[in-house]
Amino acid sequence: MHQLCVDLFPITRSITGAGARETLARVSADLPLAIHEVPSGTPAFDWTVPAEWNVRDAFVADDHGHRIVDFNRSNLHLVSYSIPVHERLTLDELRPHLFSLPDRPDLIPYRTSYYEKSWGFCLTHDDLVGLPDGTYEVCIDSTLEPGSLTYGEVVIPGSSDDEVLLSTHICHPSLANDNLSGIALLTFLGRLLGARPHHFSYRLLFIPGTIGSIVWLSRNEEILGRIRHGLVVTGIGDAAPFTYKKSRRGDADIDRAVQHVLRTTHDDARVVDFSPYGYDERQFCSPGFNLPVGRLGRSVHGEYPEYHTSGDNLDFLVPEQLAGALETMVDIVNVIEGNGTFVNQNPKCEPQLGRRGLYRALGGAFDSKSTEMAMLWVLNYSDGTHDLLDIASRAELPFDAVKRAADLLGDHGLLAPARVPRLEVAP
Ligand SMILES: [Zn+2]
């Protein structure tokens, strides 16, 4: 996962353009993505696909022709979506186009101007205050022309058409945690899902932030009814503990599943309520859709000093944290795959487990005590209204212990799947 981030880091990405295509081409080496191109000018609800932006070169040079700000040294130096410019300016004329962080004078900020035609350069505050008076040559060799917006999508089919939507953004240039960590996580999770059988079909989206999810939603309204669970994943590779942001519904199965996994495996994890600010959960959870989509990350955007600066680089990523994020995603998948609602077939007093050999069945690799407890919890609460996830949470047991107990009880005829309510409705 870290190597994929290393490979992708130098690419100049934005919400459109060659960098997005190059990024998706690299991901496609690991995951069979369909690449979609949506032409500039295409309407998407209240939005329109913007012109495509590409950049060949950009710099600010002093009187001697020395590049004092050079896009080739860091693509963060150029404000994303800067229009083409080539002129000579005094320092006073140039200053309104220069952006720095006085509070973090050693870092280059990341700025964009997608929807307002302008141009600018970002540099460290130390460099900005050191600029001598004089005239400067400003060159931005960019194009902002009709083209397309590019996104990647793959559906990893399961035995059901019901879907799990997993989404990450691909629109930031050389930023590691806020961008590449999510791409690496979904790429490797997609590989794992492709190698094992599963119930749900998993739809993975690699899309530019905001406009990408709006465009995707506008083109896929007819399939949204199949989405049972969803997660936006991003900012998942830094040293901080997990943060889970609940879906707008707040009590969707995905909210319960993620909270259960985090509670049983990461007691330092933070859970926050939905708010209409953040990443693409804003669009998936807009009131017209209100999809069961939460967001999993670590440090929260805007709350760490490296956020949207040159400090969010490859050194800010912790390979073990990337691996831990993948493990946690697999745990979450195991919960949503394994969850179900059952009915105790021997509900009048406890069944005799020993007579059925169920105590002996507990021997072996796993903790027999917790499985015995799990069987008692499953038997008691399986009345057709509590699913296994609810039982695991009440029992404060790991989901896999509860699931294993349910499987054992089912094998011995003590548990049967609850009839799905919609089947009971007369035609
Ligand atoms: Zn960002």
Short mmCIF file of C-alpha atoms and ligand atoms in Angstrom, two decimals, residues 110 169 172 175 178 279 301 307-308, ligand 1:
data_model
loop_
_atom_site.label_atom_id
_atom_site.label_comp_id
_atom_site.label_asym_id
_atom_site.label_seq_id
_atom_site.Cartn_x
_atom_site.Cartn_y
_atom_site.Cartn_z
CA TYR A 110 -2.37 23.62 -1.10
CA HIS A 169 -11.18 10.94 -3.82
CA HIS A 172 -5.29 16.15 -4.80
CA LEU A 175 -0.62 15.06 -0.81
CA ASP A 178 -5.50 13.32 2.27
CA TYR A 279 -15.73 14.80 2.00
CA HIS A 301 -9.43 17.29 7.74
CA TYR A 307 -3.50 19.10 6.38
CA HIS A 308 -3.49 20.63 2.87
ZN ZN B 1 -8.41 17.67 0.86
#
